[in-house]
Coordinates of C-alpha atoms in Angstrom, one line a residue:
M1 CA -36.7 -42.4 9.4
I2 CA -36.9 -39.4 7.0
E3 CA -36.4 -36.9 9.8
E4 CA -33.3 -38.8 11.0
G5 CA -31.9 -38.9 7.5
S6 CA -32.4 -35.2 7.1
K7 CA -30.7 -34.5 10.4
S8 CA -27.7 -36.6 9.6
S9 CA -27.4 -34.9 6.2
K10 CA -27.6 -31.5 7.8
S11 CA -25.0 -32.5 10.3
M12 CA -22.6 -33.6 7.5
V13 CA -23.2 -30.3 5.7
E14 CA -22.3 -28.4 8.9
K15 CA -19.2 -30.4 9.3
R16 CA -18.0 -29.7 5.8
Q17 CA -19.1 -26.0 5.8
L18 CA -15.8 -24.7 7.2
F19 CA -13.7 -26.7 4.8
M20 CA -15.8 -25.8 1.8
E21 CA -15.4 -22.1 2.6
M22 CA -11.7 -22.6 3.0
R23 CA -11.4 -24.2 -0.4
A24 CA -13.3 -21.3 -1.9
Q25 CA -10.5 -18.9 -0.8
N26 CA -8.2 -20.7 -3.2
F27 CA -5.2 -20.9 -0.8
D28 CA -3.7 -23.7 -2.8
V29 CA -2.4 -21.2 -5.4
I30 CA 0.2 -20.2 -2.8
R31 CA 3.4 -21.9 -3.9
L32 CA 5.2 -22.0 -0.5
S33 CA 3.8 -24.5 2.0
T34 CA 4.6 -22.3 5.0
Y35 CA 2.5 -19.4 3.9
R36 CA -0.2 -21.7 2.6
T37 CA -0.5 -23.4 6.0
A38 CA -0.4 -20.2 7.9
C39 CA -3.1 -18.6 5.7
K40 CA -5.4 -21.6 6.0
L41 CA -5.1 -21.7 9.8
R42 CA -5.6 -18.0 10.0
F43 CA -8.8 -18.3 8.0
V44 CA -10.0 -21.0 10.4
Q45 CA -9.1 -18.8 13.4
K46 CA -11.0 -15.8 12.1
R47 CA -14.0 -17.8 10.8
C48 CA -14.5 -19.4 14.2
N49 CA -13.9 -16.0 16.0
L50 CA -11.0 -17.5 18.0
H51 CA -8.9 -14.4 17.2
L52 CA -11.2 -12.5 19.5
V53 CA -10.4 -14.7 22.5
D54 CA -7.1 -13.9 24.3
V55 CA -4.9 -16.7 25.6
W56 CA -5.6 -15.5 29.2
N57 CA -9.4 -15.7 28.6
M58 CA -8.8 -19.2 27.3
I59 CA -6.9 -20.1 30.5
E60 CA -9.7 -18.7 32.6
A61 CA -12.2 -20.8 30.7
F62 CA -10.1 -23.9 31.4
R63 CA -10.1 -23.1 35.1
D64 CA -13.9 -22.3 35.2
N65 CA -14.7 -25.7 33.6
G66 CA -12.5 -27.7 35.9
L67 CA -9.9 -28.7 33.3
S68 CA -6.9 -27.5 35.3
T69 CA -7.4 -30.3 37.9
L70 CA -7.7 -33.1 35.3
D71 CA -4.9 -35.3 34.1
H72 CA -3.6 -34.5 30.6
N73 CA -4.5 -38.0 29.4
A74 CA -8.1 -37.8 30.7
E75 CA -10.8 -38.0 28.0
I76 CA -13.8 -35.7 27.6
N77 CA -16.8 -36.4 25.3
V78 CA -18.1 -34.1 22.6
S79 CA -21.0 -32.8 24.7
R80 CA -18.7 -31.5 27.4
L81 CA -16.4 -30.0 24.7
E82 CA -19.5 -28.2 23.4
T83 CA -20.2 -26.9 26.9
I84 CA -16.7 -25.6 27.2
L85 CA -16.9 -23.8 23.8
S86 CA -20.2 -22.3 24.8
S87 CA -18.8 -20.8 27.9
I88 CA -15.9 -19.4 25.9
F89 CA -18.0 -17.7 23.3
Y90 CA -20.8 -16.5 25.7
Q91 CA -18.1 -14.9 27.9
L92 CA -16.7 -13.3 24.8
N93 CA -20.0 -11.7 23.8
K94 CA -20.2 -10.2 27.3
R95 CA -16.9 -8.5 26.8
L96 CA -17.7 -7.2 23.3
P97 CA -19.7 -4.1 22.7
T98 CA -23.3 -4.5 21.4
T99 CA -22.4 -3.4 17.9
H100 CA -19.7 -6.1 17.6
Q101 CA -21.6 -9.2 18.9
I102 CA -20.9 -12.5 17.3
N103 CA -23.1 -15.4 16.3
V104 CA -22.4 -17.7 19.2
E105 CA -24.2 -20.7 17.9
Q106 CA -22.5 -20.6 14.5
S107 CA -19.1 -20.1 16.1
I108 CA -19.6 -23.1 18.4
G109 CA -20.8 -25.3 15.6
L110 CA -17.9 -24.4 13.2
L111 CA -15.2 -24.8 15.9
L112 CA -16.7 -28.0 17.3
N113 CA -16.8 -29.7 13.9
F114 CA -13.2 -28.6 13.2
I115 CA -11.9 -30.0 16.5
V116 CA -13.7 -33.3 16.0
A117 CA -12.5 -33.6 12.5
T118 CA -8.9 -32.9 13.6
Y119 CA -8.6 -35.0 16.8
D120 CA -11.4 -37.5 16.5
S121 CA -11.2 -38.6 12.8
E122 CA -12.1 -42.2 13.7
G123 CA -15.4 -41.1 15.3
H124 CA -14.9 -42.3 19.0
G125 CA -16.7 -39.2 20.3
K126 CA -13.9 -38.4 22.7
L127 CA -10.6 -36.5 22.9
T128 CA -7.9 -35.9 25.6
V129 CA -7.8 -32.8 27.8
F130 CA -4.2 -32.1 26.6
A131 CA -5.2 -32.2 22.9
M132 CA -8.0 -29.8 23.5
K133 CA -5.8 -27.4 25.5
S134 CA -3.0 -27.6 23.0
M135 CA -5.4 -26.8 20.1
L136 CA -7.2 -23.9 21.7
A137 CA -4.1 -22.4 23.2
T138 CA -2.5 -22.5 19.7
M139 CA -5.4 -21.2 17.7
C140 CA -6.7 -18.5 20.1
G141 CA -5.7 -14.8 19.9
G142 CA -3.0 -13.1 22.0
K143 CA 0.8 -12.9 21.9
I144 CA 2.9 -15.8 20.9
L145 CA 5.1 -15.3 23.9
D146 CA 2.2 -15.8 26.3
K147 CA 1.1 -18.9 24.4
L148 CA 4.5 -20.5 24.6
R149 CA 4.8 -19.7 28.3
Y150 CA 1.5 -21.4 28.9
I151 CA 2.5 -24.4 26.8
F152 CA 5.8 -24.7 28.7
S153 CA 3.9 -24.7 32.0
Q154 CA 1.9 -27.7 30.7
I155 CA 5.0 -29.7 29.6
S156 CA 7.4 -29.0 32.4
D157 CA 7.8 -30.5 35.9
S158 CA 7.6 -28.9 39.3
N159 CA 11.3 -27.7 39.0
G160 CA 10.6 -25.8 35.8
V161 CA 12.4 -28.2 33.5
M162 CA 10.8 -29.4 30.3
V163 CA 9.8 -33.1 30.1
F164 CA 10.8 -34.4 26.7
A165 CA 7.9 -36.9 26.6
K166 CA 5.4 -34.2 27.2
F167 CA 6.9 -32.0 24.5
D168 CA 6.8 -34.9 22.2
Q169 CA 3.1 -35.3 23.0
F170 CA 2.5 -31.6 22.4
L171 CA 4.2 -32.0 18.9
R172 CA 1.9 -34.9 18.1
E173 CA -1.2 -32.9 19.0
V174 CA -0.3 -29.5 17.5
L175 CA 1.0 -31.0 14.2
K176 CA -2.5 -32.4 13.6
L177 CA -3.6 -28.8 12.8
P178 CA -1.6 -28.6 9.5
T179 CA -2.9 -32.1 8.6
A180 CA -6.5 -31.0 9.2
V181 CA -6.0 -28.3 6.5
F182 CA -4.5 -30.8 4.1
E183 CA -0.8 -29.7 4.7
G184 CA 0.3 -32.9 6.5
P185 CA 3.1 -33.9 4.0
S186 CA 4.9 -30.6 4.6
F187 CA 4.6 -30.5 8.4
G188 CA 4.2 -34.1 9.6
Y189 CA 5.4 -35.5 12.9
T190 CA 8.6 -37.5 13.0
E191 CA 10.2 -39.2 16.0
H192 CA 13.4 -37.3 15.6
S193 CA 11.8 -33.8 15.8
V194 CA 12.3 -33.4 19.5
R195 CA 16.1 -34.2 19.6
T196 CA 16.8 -32.1 16.4
C197 CA 15.1 -29.2 18.1
F198 CA 16.5 -29.6 21.6
P199 CA 19.9 -31.4 21.7
Q200 CA 20.5 -30.2 25.3
Q201 CA 19.6 -32.4 28.2
K202 CA 18.1 -29.7 30.5
I203 CA 15.6 -27.3 28.9
L204 CA 14.4 -24.3 31.0
L205 CA 11.8 -21.7 30.0
N206 CA 14.3 -19.2 28.5
T207 CA 15.9 -21.9 26.3
F208 CA 12.5 -23.1 25.2
L209 CA 11.5 -19.6 24.2
D210 CA 14.9 -19.0 22.5
V211 CA 14.4 -22.1 20.2
L212 CA 10.7 -21.6 19.3
M213 CA 11.0 -17.8 18.8
A214 CA 14.3 -17.9 16.9
D215 CA 14.6 -16.7 13.3
P216 CA 14.0 -19.1 11.7
P217 CA 12.1 -21.3 14.1
P218 CA 12.1 -25.1 14.0
Q219 CA 11.0 -26.3 10.6
Y220 CA 8.0 -28.2 11.8
L221 CA 6.6 -25.2 13.7
V222 CA 7.6 -22.4 11.3
W223 CA 3.9 -21.8 10.4
L224 CA 3.1 -20.8 14.0
P225 CA 5.0 -17.5 14.3
L226 CA 4.1 -16.8 10.6
M227 CA 0.4 -17.0 11.5
H228 CA 0.9 -14.3 14.2
R229 CA 2.8 -12.1 11.8
L230 CA -0.1 -12.4 9.3
A231 CA -2.4 -11.2 12.0
N232 CA -0.2 -8.2 12.7
V233 CA 0.2 -7.0 9.1
E234 CA -3.3 -7.5 7.8
N235 CA -4.0 -3.8 8.0
V236 CA -0.5 -2.5 7.3
F237 CA -0.3 -0.1 4.3
H238 CA 2.8 0.3 2.1
P239 CA 2.8 3.3 -0.2
V240 CA 4.9 1.4 -2.8
E241 CA 4.2 0.2 -6.3
C242 CA 4.4 -3.5 -6.9
S243 CA 7.0 -4.3 -9.6
Y244 CA 4.8 -7.0 -11.2
C245 CA 1.1 -6.2 -10.9
R246 CA 1.8 -2.4 -10.8
S247 CA -0.5 -1.9 -7.9
E248 CA 0.2 1.5 -6.5
S249 CA -0.1 0.3 -2.8
M250 CA 0.4 -2.8 -0.8
M251 CA -1.5 -4.3 2.1
G252 CA 0.1 -6.9 4.4
F253 CA 3.6 -8.1 3.7
R254 CA 6.1 -6.4 1.3
Y255 CA 9.0 -8.3 -0.2
R256 CA 12.2 -6.6 -1.5
C257 CA 14.7 -8.4 -3.7
Q258 CA 18.2 -8.5 -2.4
Q259 CA 19.8 -8.6 -5.9
C260 CA 17.5 -6.5 -8.1
H261 CA 17.7 -2.8 -7.1
G262 CA 14.3 -1.3 -6.3
Y263 CA 12.4 -4.5 -7.2
Q264 CA 9.5 -5.1 -4.7
L265 CA 6.5 -7.4 -4.7
C266 CA 3.2 -7.4 -2.9
Q267 CA 2.4 -10.5 -0.9
S268 CA -0.1 -11.8 -3.5
C269 CA 2.5 -11.7 -6.3
F270 CA 5.3 -13.2 -4.1
W271 CA 3.1 -16.0 -2.8
R272 CA 2.1 -17.0 -6.3
G273 CA 5.7 -16.9 -7.6
H274 CA 5.3 -14.0 -10.1
A275 CA 8.4 -12.4 -11.5
S276 CA 9.2 -10.0 -14.3
G277 CA 12.3 -8.5 -16.0
P278 CA 15.7 -9.7 -14.7
H279 CA 14.1 -10.8 -11.4
S280 CA 13.9 -14.5 -10.7
N281 CA 12.1 -16.6 -8.1
Q282 CA 15.5 -17.9 -7.1
H283 CA 16.6 -14.5 -5.8
Q284 CA 16.7 -13.9 -2.1
M285 CA 13.8 -11.8 -0.9
K286 CA 13.5 -9.8 2.4
E287 CA 10.1 -9.7 4.1
H288 CA 8.9 -6.3 5.5
S289 CA 6.0 -6.0 7.8
S290 CA 6.0 -2.2 8.1
W291 CA 6.7 0.9 6.1
K292 CA 9.2 3.5 7.2
S293 CA 9.4 6.9 5.5
P294 CA 12.9 8.2 4.3
A295 CA 12.9 10.7 7.2
K296 CA 12.2 8.0 9.7
K297 CA 14.9 5.8 8.2
L298 CA 17.4 8.7 8.5
S299 CA 16.5 9.3 12.2
H300 CA 16.7 5.6 12.9
A301 CA 20.2 5.4 11.3
I302 CA 21.4 8.5 13.1
S303 CA 20.1 7.2 16.5
K304 CA 21.7 3.8 15.8
S305 CA 25.0 5.4 14.9
L306 CA 25.0 7.6 18.0
G307 CA 24.4 4.5 20.2
C308 CA 21.0 5.8 21.4
M309 CA 19.3 2.5 20.7
P310 CA 20.4 -1.2 21.1
I311 CA 21.7 -2.8 18.0
G312 CA 20.0 -6.1 18.5
E313 CA 17.0 -6.6 20.8
P314 CA 16.3 -10.1 22.3
P315 CA 13.3 -11.9 20.9
H316 CA 11.8 -12.1 24.4
P317 CA 12.4 -10.9 27.9
V318 CA 14.5 -13.1 30.2
F319 CA 12.4 -14.8 32.8
P320 CA 13.7 -16.2 36.2
E321 CA 15.0 -19.8 36.0
A322 CA 12.9 -20.8 39.1
A323 CA 9.8 -22.8 38.5
E324 CA 7.0 -20.5 37.6
R325 CA 3.6 -21.8 36.7
P326 CA 1.1 -18.9 36.9
Q327 CA -0.7 -19.9 33.8
D328 CA -2.0 -23.2 35.2
L329 CA -4.0 -21.6 38.0
A330 CA -4.7 -25.0 39.5
H331 CA -4.8 -23.7 43.1
T332 CA -7.9 -21.7 42.3
T333 CA -10.0 -24.7 41.1
T334 CA -10.7 -26.5 44.4
L335 CA -14.3 -26.9 45.3
E336 CA -15.9 -24.4 47.5
S337 CA -16.8 -25.7 51.0
P338 CA -18.1 -24.1 54.3
S339 CA -14.7 -24.6 55.9
R340 CA -12.9 -22.9 53.0
L341 CA -15.3 -20.0 53.1
D342 CA -14.7 -19.5 56.8
E343 CA -11.0 -19.6 56.2
E344 CA -11.3 -16.9 53.6
H345 CA -13.3 -14.7 55.9
R346 CA -10.7 -15.1 58.7
L347 CA -7.9 -14.2 56.2
I348 CA -9.8 -11.1 55.1
A349 CA -10.4 -10.0 58.7
R350 CA -6.7 -10.6 59.6
Y351 CA -5.6 -8.6 56.6
A352 CA -7.9 -5.7 57.5
A353 CA -6.6 -5.6 61.0
R354 CA -3.0 -5.5 59.8
L355 CA -3.8 -2.6 57.5
A356 CA -5.4 -0.7 60.4
A357 CA -2.4 -1.3 62.6
E358 CA 0.0 -0.2 59.9
A359 CA -2.0 3.0 59.4
S360 CA -1.9 3.8 63.2
N361 CA 1.8 3.2 63.4
S362 CA 2.5 5.4 60.4
T363 CA 1.0 8.4 62.3
Q364 CA 3.1 7.8 65.4
C365 CA 6.6 6.8 64.3
P366 CA 8.7 8.5 61.5
P367 CA 8.3 6.6 58.2
T368 CA 11.9 5.4 57.6
D369 CA 10.7 3.0 54.9
L370 CA 8.9 5.9 53.2
S371 CA 12.0 8.0 53.2
F372 CA 13.9 5.2 51.6
N373 CA 11.2 4.8 49.0
F374 CA 11.2 8.6 48.5
D375 CA 14.9 8.6 47.8
A376 CA 14.5 5.7 45.4
N377 CA 11.7 7.5 43.6
K378 CA 13.8 10.7 43.5
Q379 CA 16.7 8.8 41.8
Q380 CA 14.3 7.3 39.3
R381 CA 12.8 10.7 38.5
Q382 CA 16.3 12.1 38.1
L383 CA 17.2 9.3 35.8
I384 CA 14.1 9.8 33.7
A385 CA 14.8 13.6 33.5
E386 CA 18.3 12.8 32.3
L387 CA 17.0 10.4 29.7
E388 CA 14.4 13.0 28.5
N389 CA 17.1 15.7 28.2
K390 CA 19.3 13.3 26.2
N391 CA 16.4 12.5 24.0
R392 CA 15.7 16.2 23.3
E393 CA 19.4 16.7 22.5
I394 CA 19.3 13.8 20.0
L395 CA 16.1 15.2 18.4
Q396 CA 17.7 18.6 18.0
E397 CA 20.8 17.0 16.5
I398 CA 18.7 15.1 14.0
Q399 CA 16.8 18.3 13.1
R400 CA 20.1 20.2 12.7
L401 CA 21.6 17.4 10.4
R402 CA 18.4 17.3 8.4
L403 CA 18.5 21.1 7.8
E404 CA 22.2 21.0 6.9
H405 CA 21.5 18.2 4.4
E406 CA 18.7 20.2 2.8
Q407 CA 20.8 23.4 2.6
A408 CA 23.7 21.4 1.1
S409 CA 21.5 19.9 -1.6
Q410 CA 19.8 23.2 -2.6
P411 CA 22.1 26.1 -3.7
T412 CA 21.0 29.5 -2.5
P413 CA 21.8 33.1 -3.5
E414 CA 23.5 33.6 -0.1
K415 CA 26.2 31.0 -1.1
A416 CA 26.9 33.0 -4.2
Q417 CA 27.2 36.2 -2.2
Q418 CA 29.8 34.5 0.0
N419 CA 32.0 33.9 -3.1
P420 CA 33.5 37.2 -4.5
T421 CA 34.7 35.5 -7.8
L422 CA 31.3 34.0 -8.5
L423 CA 29.6 37.3 -7.7
A424 CA 31.9 39.2 -10.1
E425 CA 31.2 36.7 -12.8
L426 CA 27.5 37.1 -12.3
R427 CA 27.8 40.9 -12.5
L428 CA 29.8 40.6 -15.8
L429 CA 27.3 38.3 -17.3
R430 CA 24.4 40.6 -16.4
H431 CA 26.3 43.6 -17.9
R432 CA 27.1 41.6 -21.1
K433 CA 23.5 40.5 -21.3
D434 CA 22.2 44.1 -21.0
E435 CA 24.7 45.3 -23.6
L436 CA 23.7 42.6 -26.1
E437 CA 20.0 43.3 -25.6
R438 CA 20.6 47.1 -26.3
R439 CA 22.7 46.2 -29.4
M440 CA 20.0 43.8 -30.7
S441 CA 17.4 46.5 -30.2
A442 CA 19.5 49.0 -32.3
L443 CA 20.1 46.4 -35.0
Q444 CA 16.4 45.6 -35.1
E445 CA 15.7 49.3 -35.5
S446 CA 18.3 49.6 -38.3
R447 CA 16.8 46.6 -40.1
R448 CA 13.3 48.2 -39.9
E449 CA 14.6 51.4 -41.4
L450 CA 16.3 49.6 -44.2
M451 CA 13.2 47.7 -45.0
V452 CA 11.3 51.0 -45.2
Q453 CA 14.0 52.3 -47.6
L454 CA 13.7 49.2 -49.7
E455 CA 9.9 49.5 -49.8
S456 CA 10.3 53.2 -51.0
L457 CA 12.6 52.1 -53.7
M458 CA 10.2 49.5 -54.9
R459 CA 7.4 52.0 -55.1
L460 CA 9.6 54.4 -57.0
L461 CA 10.6 51.7 -59.4
K462 CA 7.0 50.7 -60.0
D463 CA 6.0 54.3 -60.6
E464 CA 8.8 54.7 -63.1
E465 CA 7.8 51.6 -65.0
Q466 CA 4.2 52.8 -65.2
K467 CA 5.4 56.3 -66.4
Q468 CA 7.6 54.8 -69.1
S469 CA 4.8 52.5 -70.2
A470 CA 2.5 55.5 -70.6
Q471 CA 5.1 57.5 -72.5
T472 CA 5.8 54.6 -74.8
G473 CA 2.1 54.3 -75.5
S474 CA 1.7 58.0 -76.4
S475 CA 4.8 58.4 -78.6
P476 CA 5.8 55.2 -80.2
H477 CA 8.8 56.9 -81.9
S478 CA 10.5 57.9 -78.6
S479 CA 13.8 56.3 -78.1
P480 CA 15.0 54.5 -75.0
S481 CA 17.6 57.2 -74.4
H482 CA 14.9 59.7 -74.2
S483 CA 12.9 57.8 -71.7
A484 CA 16.0 57.2 -69.6
S485 CA 16.8 60.9 -69.5
C486 CA 13.4 62.0 -68.3
T487 CA 13.0 63.1 -64.7
M488 CA 11.5 60.9 -62.0
P489 CA 7.8 61.4 -61.4
M490 CA 7.0 63.4 -58.3
P491 CA 3.9 63.5 -56.2
I492 CA 1.7 66.4 -57.2
R493 CA 1.1 68.9 -54.5
S494 CA -0.8 72.0 -55.6
T495 CA -3.3 74.4 -54.1
S496 CA -5.1 75.0 -57.4
A497 CA -5.8 73.0 -60.5
G498 CA -3.3 74.8 -62.7
S499 CA -0.3 74.9 -60.5
T500 CA 2.9 73.1 -61.4
P501 CA 5.1 70.9 -59.1
T502 CA 7.4 73.0 -57.0
H503 CA 9.2 70.2 -55.1
T504 CA 12.5 68.6 -56.1
P505 CA 13.0 64.8 -56.3
Q506 CA 14.9 64.9 -53.0
D507 CA 11.6 66.0 -51.2
C508 CA 10.1 62.6 -52.1
L509 CA 13.0 60.7 -50.3
A510 CA 12.7 62.4 -47.0
G511 CA 13.3 59.9 -44.2
V512 CA 15.0 57.5 -46.6
G513 CA 18.6 56.1 -46.0
D514 CA 21.8 57.7 -47.2
D515 CA 22.3 55.1 -50.0
V516 CA 19.0 56.1 -51.5
L517 CA 19.8 59.8 -51.2
D518 CA 23.1 59.3 -52.9
A519 CA 21.4 57.4 -55.6
F520 CA 19.1 60.4 -56.4
S521 CA 21.4 63.3 -55.5
Q522 CA 22.6 63.7 -59.1
G523 CA 20.6 65.7 -61.6
V524 CA 20.0 62.6 -63.7
P525 CA 18.8 59.7 -61.6
R526 CA 21.0 56.6 -61.6
N527 CA 19.9 53.2 -62.5
L528 CA 17.2 52.2 -60.0
R529 CA 18.1 48.6 -60.3
N530 CA 21.6 49.3 -59.0
D531 CA 20.2 51.4 -56.2
L532 CA 17.9 48.6 -55.2
L533 CA 20.9 46.2 -55.2
V534 CA 22.8 48.6 -53.0
A535 CA 19.9 48.8 -50.5
A536 CA 19.7 45.0 -50.5
D537 CA 23.5 44.8 -49.8
S538 CA 23.0 47.2 -46.9
I539 CA 20.4 45.0 -45.5
T540 CA 22.6 42.0 -45.9
N541 CA 25.5 43.7 -44.1
T542 CA 23.2 44.7 -41.3
M543 CA 22.0 41.2 -40.9
S544 CA 25.6 39.9 -40.9
S545 CA 26.5 42.2 -38.1
L546 CA 23.5 41.0 -36.1
V547 CA 24.5 37.4 -36.7
K548 CA 28.1 38.2 -35.5
E549 CA 26.7 39.7 -32.3
L550 CA 24.6 36.6 -31.6
H551 CA 27.7 34.5 -32.2
S552 CA 29.4 36.2 -29.3
V553 CA 26.7 34.9 -26.9
D554 CA 26.1 31.4 -28.3
D555 CA 28.7 28.9 -29.3
G556 CA 26.5 27.4 -32.0
I557 CA 28.7 28.6 -34.9
E558 CA 27.4 26.0 -37.3
E559 CA 23.8 26.9 -36.8
E560 CA 24.4 30.6 -37.2
E561 CA 26.4 30.0 -40.4
E562 CA 23.5 28.0 -41.8
N563 CA 21.3 31.0 -41.0
M564 CA 23.7 33.3 -42.8
R565 CA 23.7 31.1 -45.9
N566 CA 19.9 31.1 -45.8
G567 CA 20.0 34.9 -45.6
R568 CA 22.3 35.1 -48.6
E569 CA 20.1 32.9 -50.6
K570 CA 17.1 35.1 -49.7
V571 CA 19.0 38.2 -50.8
S572 CA 20.1 36.4 -54.0
S573 CA 16.5 35.5 -54.7
L574 CA 15.6 39.1 -54.0
K575 CA 18.2 40.3 -56.5
H576 CA 16.7 38.0 -59.2
S577 CA 13.3 39.2 -58.3
G578 CA 14.5 42.8 -58.8
K579 CA 15.9 41.8 -62.2
R580 CA 12.5 40.4 -63.2
H581 CA 10.7 43.6 -62.3
S582 CA 13.2 46.0 -63.8
T583 CA 12.7 47.5 -67.3
P584 CA 14.8 46.0 -70.1
S585 CA 16.4 49.4 -71.1
F586 CA 17.5 51.5 -68.2

């Protein structure tokens, strides 16, 4: 009893394992039911390894297990369903490389429990053949076009016309998948679903594909193409920053707002309803499943404008309207018998004899059919060559337009050389620039010389003050007039200790400006304070001329006037400073 209880509890845990793992993914935070349903079913598909089984492999498994000869309403028990799933996954492991082998037992257990929970919720232990085919054909891998073609072969009659009752039965079975992942209220079955989807009386294959592959598809099956788009964009990379989470790249879908310029969201932020700034969740968003560089967009637009590519491609190829049921493969499921084997051997022998006869005839008679085929192949090769030449011309035109665009956006010196007026202006500006640089260098040199003169005057003034202080200290009865009439002190240059100075005051001012020479050219030196002020005024005039030259280059008149005012204030302060250092009785 204890062992039976442990087995039953283990079986319940295995049944709930897939649903517990799905709940752990937290898909319920996705606000849109369509994306939420597609994500949940995609998780079940990948967790059960159904995405590795193509729809053609699934059809082959149906044929190998004898399901193609059974009626759609026939029932199979759970043990036979387990046998069918075992054959599917063991054949899958044979096709996969050794490094990518799957856990077959785990995949069988998870998928078996999901099918039973979906189609045998009441616990009868049985389900119909049509329900199992519909579920596995919908949840397996492969292209949606191939899946829909197989489904149409199961719900159409011998004339290739859809039977509405069978399509209604298909809707009942396939809409149990959203209900199994707790999305039944959004995608539940209604009795009016068939007529709202197909108001026509006669539905052929192309009409069936047009309706189910339209954009948008029928509301109750909108999750089916979305699940395939999810599988196609799982590894798609978008080098774009998300406007909400600021992630520098996106994986999967990319959504661009049609009202807010440049506003883009990753699929996680869009699915959860995040918005920032002026963007609102009510704005229309466009879904992108790929990334195109600006260069590729330009070539695409040019090719489209030149008529080198169709403006609108059909969602699927057009198939013949005649009844076509290659997906059923019912003719290959008959039991092998000795008479059937003998018939196959006779057919093989007859085919081999016919091939031998055709080979012998081809060596004797001229091959008229071959010449016809050769002409047809030659025409095809010519057409291919013309298309390749046209493609090369288009690529060359695209390259030429791209180069012209780059040259137009980047000005080059060659363009300036082509314009004589612009070239003359450039020469004039260069000449003016060189002239101003030379003038500025000359003014800087003049300023340096004036500063040297000012420094010499300051030294002479200081020496005179020291000399007068010494004379005042030695003869206190000397008058100011006497001190003012004395000669300027000169540097002593002698070859012996008793020699007297032989140089005039002008020798001490060698290399000093004209204003200073004029100041000391008289027999009696002038007031040194006035000479210092004259030198300062000379410096001010020189700086003013420099400022005027700079005004001719730059239009900033106010800024330069401010500099001149600052210069005058500095000169004024220098004058006051000279007054402080000068003696009181010159």
